[in-house]
mmCIF file of C-alpha atoms in Angstrom:
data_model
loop_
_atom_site.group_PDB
_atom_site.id
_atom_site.type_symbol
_atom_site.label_atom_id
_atom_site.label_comp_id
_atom_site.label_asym_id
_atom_site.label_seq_id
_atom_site.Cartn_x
_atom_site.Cartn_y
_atom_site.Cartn_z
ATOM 1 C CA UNK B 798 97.605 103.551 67.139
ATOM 2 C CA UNK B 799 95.529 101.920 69.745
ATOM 3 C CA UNK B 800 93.709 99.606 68.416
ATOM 4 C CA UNK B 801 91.850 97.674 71.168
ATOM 5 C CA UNK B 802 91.310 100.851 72.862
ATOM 6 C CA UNK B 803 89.325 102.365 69.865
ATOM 7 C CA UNK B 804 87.661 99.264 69.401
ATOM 8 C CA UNK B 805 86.203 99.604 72.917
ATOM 9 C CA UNK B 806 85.120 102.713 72.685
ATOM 10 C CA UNK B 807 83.184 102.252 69.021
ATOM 11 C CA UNK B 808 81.698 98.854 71.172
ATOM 12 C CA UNK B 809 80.802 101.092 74.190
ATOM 13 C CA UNK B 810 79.186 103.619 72.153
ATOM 14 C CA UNK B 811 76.836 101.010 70.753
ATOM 15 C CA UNK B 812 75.977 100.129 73.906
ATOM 16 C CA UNK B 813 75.021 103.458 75.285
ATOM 17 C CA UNK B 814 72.837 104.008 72.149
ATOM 18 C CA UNK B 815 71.245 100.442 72.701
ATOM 19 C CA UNK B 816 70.662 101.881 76.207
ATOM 20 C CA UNK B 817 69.237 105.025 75.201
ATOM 21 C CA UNK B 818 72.077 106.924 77.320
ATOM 22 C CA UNK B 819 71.794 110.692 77.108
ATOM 23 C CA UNK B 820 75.538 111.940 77.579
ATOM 24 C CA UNK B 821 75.766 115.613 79.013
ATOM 25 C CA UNK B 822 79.843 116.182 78.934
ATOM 26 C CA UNK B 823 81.140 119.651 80.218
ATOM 27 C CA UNK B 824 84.381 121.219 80.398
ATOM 28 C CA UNK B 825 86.336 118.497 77.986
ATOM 29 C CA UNK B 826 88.137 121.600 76.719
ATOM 30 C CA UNK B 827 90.492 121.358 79.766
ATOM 31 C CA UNK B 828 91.867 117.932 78.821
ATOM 32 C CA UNK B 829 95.530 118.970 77.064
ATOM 33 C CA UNK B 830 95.623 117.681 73.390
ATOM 34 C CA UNK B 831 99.104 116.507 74.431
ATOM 35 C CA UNK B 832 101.323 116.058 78.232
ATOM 36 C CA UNK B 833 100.148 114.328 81.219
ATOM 37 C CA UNK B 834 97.779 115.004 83.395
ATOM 38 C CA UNK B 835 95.729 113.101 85.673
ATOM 39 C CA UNK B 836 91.865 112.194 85.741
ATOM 40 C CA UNK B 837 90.800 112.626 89.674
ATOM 41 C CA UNK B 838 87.191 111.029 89.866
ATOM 42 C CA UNK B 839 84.394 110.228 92.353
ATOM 43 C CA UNK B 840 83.016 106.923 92.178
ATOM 44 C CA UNK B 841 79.746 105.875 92.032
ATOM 45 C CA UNK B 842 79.030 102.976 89.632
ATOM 46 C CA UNK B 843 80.717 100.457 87.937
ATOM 47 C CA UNK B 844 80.787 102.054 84.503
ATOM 48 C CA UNK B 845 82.255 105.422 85.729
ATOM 49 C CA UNK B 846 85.513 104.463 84.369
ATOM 50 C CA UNK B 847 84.046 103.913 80.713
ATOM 51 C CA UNK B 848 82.065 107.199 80.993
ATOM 52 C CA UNK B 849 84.885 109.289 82.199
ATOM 53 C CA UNK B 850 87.065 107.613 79.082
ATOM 54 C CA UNK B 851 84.552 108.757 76.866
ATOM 55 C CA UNK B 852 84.696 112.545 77.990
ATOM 56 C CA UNK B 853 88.060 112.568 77.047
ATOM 57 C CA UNK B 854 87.773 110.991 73.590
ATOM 58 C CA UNK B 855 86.789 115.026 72.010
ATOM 59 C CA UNK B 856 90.337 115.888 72.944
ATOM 60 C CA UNK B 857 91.569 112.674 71.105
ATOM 61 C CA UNK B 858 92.932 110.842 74.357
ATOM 62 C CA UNK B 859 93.022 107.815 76.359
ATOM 63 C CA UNK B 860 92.701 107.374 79.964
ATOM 64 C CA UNK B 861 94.883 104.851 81.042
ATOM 65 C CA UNK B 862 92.519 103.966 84.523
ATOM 66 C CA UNK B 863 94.151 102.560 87.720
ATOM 67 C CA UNK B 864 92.310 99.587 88.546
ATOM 68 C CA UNK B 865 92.081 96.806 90.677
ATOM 69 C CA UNK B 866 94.569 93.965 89.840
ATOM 70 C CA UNK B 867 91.373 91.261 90.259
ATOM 71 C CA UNK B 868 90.046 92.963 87.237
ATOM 72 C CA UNK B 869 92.993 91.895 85.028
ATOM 73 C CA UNK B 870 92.732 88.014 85.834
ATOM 74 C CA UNK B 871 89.266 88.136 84.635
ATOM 75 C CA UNK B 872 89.500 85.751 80.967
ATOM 76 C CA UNK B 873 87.469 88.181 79.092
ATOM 77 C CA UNK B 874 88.149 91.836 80.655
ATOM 78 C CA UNK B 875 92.035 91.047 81.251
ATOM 79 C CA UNK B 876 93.047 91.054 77.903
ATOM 80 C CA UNK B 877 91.052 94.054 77.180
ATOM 81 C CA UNK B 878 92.652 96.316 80.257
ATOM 82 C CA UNK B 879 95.919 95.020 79.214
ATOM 83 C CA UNK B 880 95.168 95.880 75.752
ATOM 84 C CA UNK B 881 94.057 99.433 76.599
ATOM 85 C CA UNK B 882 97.331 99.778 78.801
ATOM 86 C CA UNK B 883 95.350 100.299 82.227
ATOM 87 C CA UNK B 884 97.329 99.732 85.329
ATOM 88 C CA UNK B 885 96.918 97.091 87.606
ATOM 89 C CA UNK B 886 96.655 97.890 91.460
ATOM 90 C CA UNK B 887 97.491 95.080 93.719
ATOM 91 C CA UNK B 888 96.039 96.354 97.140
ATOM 92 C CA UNK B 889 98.309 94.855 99.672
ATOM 93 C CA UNK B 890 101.605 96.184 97.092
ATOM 94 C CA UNK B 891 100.291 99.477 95.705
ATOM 95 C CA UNK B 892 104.172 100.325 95.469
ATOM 96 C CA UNK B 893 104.616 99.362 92.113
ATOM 97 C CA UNK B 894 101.296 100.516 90.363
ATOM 98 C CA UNK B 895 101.998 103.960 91.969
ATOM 99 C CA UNK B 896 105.294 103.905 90.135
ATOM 100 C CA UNK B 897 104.074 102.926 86.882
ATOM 101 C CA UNK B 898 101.401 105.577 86.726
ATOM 102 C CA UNK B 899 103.855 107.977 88.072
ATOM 103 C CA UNK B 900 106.052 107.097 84.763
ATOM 104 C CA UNK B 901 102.915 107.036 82.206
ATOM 105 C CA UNK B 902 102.104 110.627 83.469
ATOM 106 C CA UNK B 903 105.970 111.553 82.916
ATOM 107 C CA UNK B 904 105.623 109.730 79.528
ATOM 108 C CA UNK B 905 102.663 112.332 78.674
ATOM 109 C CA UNK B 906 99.796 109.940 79.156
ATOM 110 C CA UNK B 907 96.494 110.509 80.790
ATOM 111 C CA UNK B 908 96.004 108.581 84.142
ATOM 112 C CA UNK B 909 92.237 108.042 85.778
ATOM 113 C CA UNK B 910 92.248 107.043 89.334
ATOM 114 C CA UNK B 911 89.689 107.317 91.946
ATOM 115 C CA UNK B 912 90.732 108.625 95.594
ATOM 116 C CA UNK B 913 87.957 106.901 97.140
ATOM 117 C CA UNK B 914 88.597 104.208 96.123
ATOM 118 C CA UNK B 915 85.644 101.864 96.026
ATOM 119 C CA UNK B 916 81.838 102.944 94.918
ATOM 120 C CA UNK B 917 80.291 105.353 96.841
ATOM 121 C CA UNK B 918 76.956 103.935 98.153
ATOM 122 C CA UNK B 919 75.731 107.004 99.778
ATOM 123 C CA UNK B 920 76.532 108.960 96.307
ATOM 124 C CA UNK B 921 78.408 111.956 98.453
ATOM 125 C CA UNK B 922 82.048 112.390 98.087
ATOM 126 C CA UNK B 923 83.499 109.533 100.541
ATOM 127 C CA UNK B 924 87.488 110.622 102.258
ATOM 128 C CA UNK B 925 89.837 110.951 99.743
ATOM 129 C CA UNK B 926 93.472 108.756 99.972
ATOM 130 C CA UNK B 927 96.229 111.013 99.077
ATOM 131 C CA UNK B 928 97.725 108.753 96.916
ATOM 132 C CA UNK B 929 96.606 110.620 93.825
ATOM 133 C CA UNK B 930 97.764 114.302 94.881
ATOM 134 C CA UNK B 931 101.172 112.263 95.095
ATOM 135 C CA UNK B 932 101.326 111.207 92.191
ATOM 136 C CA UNK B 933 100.477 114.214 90.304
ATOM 137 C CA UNK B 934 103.141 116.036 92.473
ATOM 138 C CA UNK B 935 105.739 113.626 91.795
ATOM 139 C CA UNK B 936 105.173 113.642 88.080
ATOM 140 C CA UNK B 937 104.920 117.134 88.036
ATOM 141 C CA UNK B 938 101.696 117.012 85.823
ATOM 142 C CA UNK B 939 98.536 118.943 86.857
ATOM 143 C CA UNK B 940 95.089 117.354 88.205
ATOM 144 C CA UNK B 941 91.593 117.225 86.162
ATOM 145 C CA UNK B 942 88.638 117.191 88.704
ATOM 146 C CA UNK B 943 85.940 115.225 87.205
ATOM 147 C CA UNK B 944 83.022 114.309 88.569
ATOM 148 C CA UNK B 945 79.679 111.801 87.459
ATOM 149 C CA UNK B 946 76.459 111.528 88.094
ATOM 150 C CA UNK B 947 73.764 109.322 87.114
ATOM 151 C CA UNK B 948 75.907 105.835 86.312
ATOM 152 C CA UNK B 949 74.886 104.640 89.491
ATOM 153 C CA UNK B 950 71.433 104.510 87.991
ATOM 154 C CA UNK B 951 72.994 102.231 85.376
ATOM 155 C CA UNK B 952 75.043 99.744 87.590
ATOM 156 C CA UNK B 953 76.189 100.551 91.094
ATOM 157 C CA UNK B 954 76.737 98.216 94.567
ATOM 158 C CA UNK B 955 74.083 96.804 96.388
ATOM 159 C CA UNK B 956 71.609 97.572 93.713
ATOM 160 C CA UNK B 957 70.016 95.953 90.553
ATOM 161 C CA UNK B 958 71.774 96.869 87.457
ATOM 162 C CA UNK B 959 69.621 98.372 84.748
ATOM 163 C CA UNK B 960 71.296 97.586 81.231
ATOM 164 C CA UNK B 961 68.653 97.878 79.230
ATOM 165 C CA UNK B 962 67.493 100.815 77.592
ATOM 166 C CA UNK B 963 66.979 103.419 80.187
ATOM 167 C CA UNK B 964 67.259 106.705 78.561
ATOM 168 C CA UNK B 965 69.504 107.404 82.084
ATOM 169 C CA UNK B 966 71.035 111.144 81.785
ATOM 170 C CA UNK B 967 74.901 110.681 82.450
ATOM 171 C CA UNK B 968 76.781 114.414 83.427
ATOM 172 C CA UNK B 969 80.360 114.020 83.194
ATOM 173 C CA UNK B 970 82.149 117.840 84.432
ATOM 174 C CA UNK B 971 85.607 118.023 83.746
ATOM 175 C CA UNK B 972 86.954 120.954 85.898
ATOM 176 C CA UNK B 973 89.537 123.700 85.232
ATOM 177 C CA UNK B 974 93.275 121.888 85.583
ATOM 178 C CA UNK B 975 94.785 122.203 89.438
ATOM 179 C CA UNK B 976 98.287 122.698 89.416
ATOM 180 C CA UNK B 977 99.882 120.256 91.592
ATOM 181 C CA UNK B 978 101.731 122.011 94.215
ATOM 182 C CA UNK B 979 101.936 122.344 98.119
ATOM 183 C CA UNK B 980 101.961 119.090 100.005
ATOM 184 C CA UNK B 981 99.941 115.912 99.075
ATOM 185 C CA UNK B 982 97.040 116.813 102.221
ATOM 186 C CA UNK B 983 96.581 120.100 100.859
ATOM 187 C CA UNK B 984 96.528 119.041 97.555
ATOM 188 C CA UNK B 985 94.321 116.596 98.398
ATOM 189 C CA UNK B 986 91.823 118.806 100.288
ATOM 190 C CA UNK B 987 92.063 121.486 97.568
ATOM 191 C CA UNK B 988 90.824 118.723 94.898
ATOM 192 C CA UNK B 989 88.320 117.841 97.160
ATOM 193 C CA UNK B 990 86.732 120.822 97.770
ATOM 194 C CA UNK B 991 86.383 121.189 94.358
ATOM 195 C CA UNK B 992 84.839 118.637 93.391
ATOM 196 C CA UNK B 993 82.286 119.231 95.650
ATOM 197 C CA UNK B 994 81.363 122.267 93.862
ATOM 198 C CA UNK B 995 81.547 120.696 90.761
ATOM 199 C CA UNK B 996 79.006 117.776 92.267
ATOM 200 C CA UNK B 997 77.226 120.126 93.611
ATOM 201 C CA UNK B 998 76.553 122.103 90.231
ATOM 202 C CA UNK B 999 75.948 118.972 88.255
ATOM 203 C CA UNK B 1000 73.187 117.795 90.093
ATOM 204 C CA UNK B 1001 71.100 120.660 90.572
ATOM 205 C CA UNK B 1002 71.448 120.636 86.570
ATOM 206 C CA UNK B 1003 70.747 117.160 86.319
ATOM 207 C CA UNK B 1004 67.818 116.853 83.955
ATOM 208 C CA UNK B 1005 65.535 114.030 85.775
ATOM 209 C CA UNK B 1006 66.137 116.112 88.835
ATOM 210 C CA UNK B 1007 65.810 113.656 91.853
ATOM 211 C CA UNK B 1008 62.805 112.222 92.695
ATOM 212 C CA UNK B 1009 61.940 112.091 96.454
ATOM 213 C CA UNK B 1010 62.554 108.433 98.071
ATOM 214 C CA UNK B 1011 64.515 107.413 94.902
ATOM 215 C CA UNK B 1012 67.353 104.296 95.947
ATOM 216 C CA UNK B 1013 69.729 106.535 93.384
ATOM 217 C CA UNK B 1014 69.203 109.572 95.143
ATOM 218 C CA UNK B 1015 71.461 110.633 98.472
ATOM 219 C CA UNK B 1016 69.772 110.942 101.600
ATOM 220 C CA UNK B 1017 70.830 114.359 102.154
ATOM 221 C CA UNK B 1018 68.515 115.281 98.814
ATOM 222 C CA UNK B 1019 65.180 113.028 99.862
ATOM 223 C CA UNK B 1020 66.351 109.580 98.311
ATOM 224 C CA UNK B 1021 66.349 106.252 99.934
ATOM 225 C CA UNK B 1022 70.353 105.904 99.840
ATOM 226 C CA UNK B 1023 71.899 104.844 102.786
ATOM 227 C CA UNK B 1024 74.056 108.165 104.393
ATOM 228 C CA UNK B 1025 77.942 108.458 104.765
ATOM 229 C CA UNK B 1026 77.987 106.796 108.291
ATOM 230 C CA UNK B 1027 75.432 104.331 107.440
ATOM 231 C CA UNK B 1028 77.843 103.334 104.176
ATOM 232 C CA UNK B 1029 80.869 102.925 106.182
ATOM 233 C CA UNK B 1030 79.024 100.031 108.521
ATOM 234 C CA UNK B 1031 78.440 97.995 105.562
ATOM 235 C CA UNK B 1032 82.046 98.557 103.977
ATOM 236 C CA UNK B 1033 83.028 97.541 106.981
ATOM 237 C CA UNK B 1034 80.686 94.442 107.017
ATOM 238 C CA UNK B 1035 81.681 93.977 103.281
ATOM 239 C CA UNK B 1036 85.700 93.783 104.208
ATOM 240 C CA UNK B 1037 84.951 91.597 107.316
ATOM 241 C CA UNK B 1038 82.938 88.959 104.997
ATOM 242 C CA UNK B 1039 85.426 89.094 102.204
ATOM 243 C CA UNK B 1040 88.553 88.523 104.704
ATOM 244 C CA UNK B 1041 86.699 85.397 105.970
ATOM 245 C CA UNK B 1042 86.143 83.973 102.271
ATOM 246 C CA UNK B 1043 89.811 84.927 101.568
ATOM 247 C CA UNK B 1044 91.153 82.523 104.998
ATOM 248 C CA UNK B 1045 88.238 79.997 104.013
ATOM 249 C CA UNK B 1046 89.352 79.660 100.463
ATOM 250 C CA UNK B 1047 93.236 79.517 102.165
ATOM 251 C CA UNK B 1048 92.299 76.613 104.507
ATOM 252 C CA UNK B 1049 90.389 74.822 102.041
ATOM 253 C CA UNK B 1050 93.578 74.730 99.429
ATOM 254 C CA UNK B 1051 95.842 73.591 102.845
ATOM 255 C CA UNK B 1052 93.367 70.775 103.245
ATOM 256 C CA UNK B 1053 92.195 70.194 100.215
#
């Protein structure tokens, strides 16, 4: 039984009606009814791990989503990701989450984890850590490419959310299983490519199609989104600023 977790998902769906949210889910056939496996995703918006959740819910399963350990201490969300049995990821000791999702996938769950790891603002395929292609090799449990498109006209970084009913197309593509062999760069390259194609496919079915000069819409396809190199400079800026309020906040308690 998983009681919070169903609860979620019977809360989420309201919300996606309320919203107007036109779901377009391919390929959920190649989730396994039972066994591991592991969910590899791109990352775009904030609600990509909800979405991705949802494509799996035909198949009767629940993704147990890496996420970052900042998420858990939130009052509210905390007790829900704990509930759901997500997996904390403490980003200066990813050690032990790695270990823990390595064991769920050995235990037959269903892991979600996202090799960029943080939003894409350009809304192309950002490097991939080979963290992921690890696990699934260690655990012996093959790899689900998955990819999204449209949540990051819902909520998404460095843009306005829009939670109110949108009638937003979301395409969730859940690709053919990868067997998890070779070594973790080829792996990792292999699931790449692959999603690309997958990405590739979903948007030129995407049913809004993409409006030239759109902020939602990559640069390489006409939109106003800032490009790859152009999203790494304000990472960059973004890590530089959040180190400082990290050593500020440090000070302050020292001479507070």
């Amino acid at each position: 039984m998983e009681p919070v977790y169903s609860t979620v998902i019977a809360i989420a769906r309201t919300m996606f009606r309320v919203q107007g949210l036109k779901f377009r889910l391919t390929g959920t056939e190649n989730v396994p009814r039972s066994g591991g496996a592991l969910v590899v995703m791109n990352h775009i918006g904030f609600f990509d791990f909800t979405y991705a959740g949802f494509a799996a819910k035909p198949r009767g399963r629940y993704v147990r989503f890496m996420a970052k350990a900042e998420v858990f201490a939130h009052p509210v969300g905390g007790p829900l990701m704990r509930g759901m049995h997500h997996i904390p990821v403490d980003r200066a000791a990813g050690a032990g989450a790695f270990d823990v999702a390595v064991q769920a996938l050995r235990d037959g769950e269903v892991v979600g984890v996202f090799p960029e790891a943080t939003i894409s603002s350009s809304f192309e395929l950002k490097a991939f850590k080979s963290g992921a292609a690890r696990m699934a090799l260690e655990a012996g449990v093959p790899i689900l490419p998955t990819v999204i498109w449209g949540s990051q006209r819902v909520w998404t970084k460095r843009a306005p959310k829009h939670l109110g009913r949108t009638g937003t197309p979301i395409s969730v593509d859940i690709g053919a299983p990868i067997e998890a062999t070779g070594s973790a760069l080829e792996l990792t390259n292999l699931v790449k490519d692959r999603m690309q194609t997958q990405l590739d496919r979903v948007r030129a079915d995407y049913p809004d199609g993409h409006p030239a000069g759109a902020p939602w819409v990559p640069a390489s396809m006409g939109g106003s989104a800032p490009t790859p190199d152009e999203v790494v400079t304000l990472d960059r800026a973004d890590t530089r600023g959040k180190v400082a309020a990290r050593r500020a906040k440090m000070d302050g308690r020292k001479h507070g």
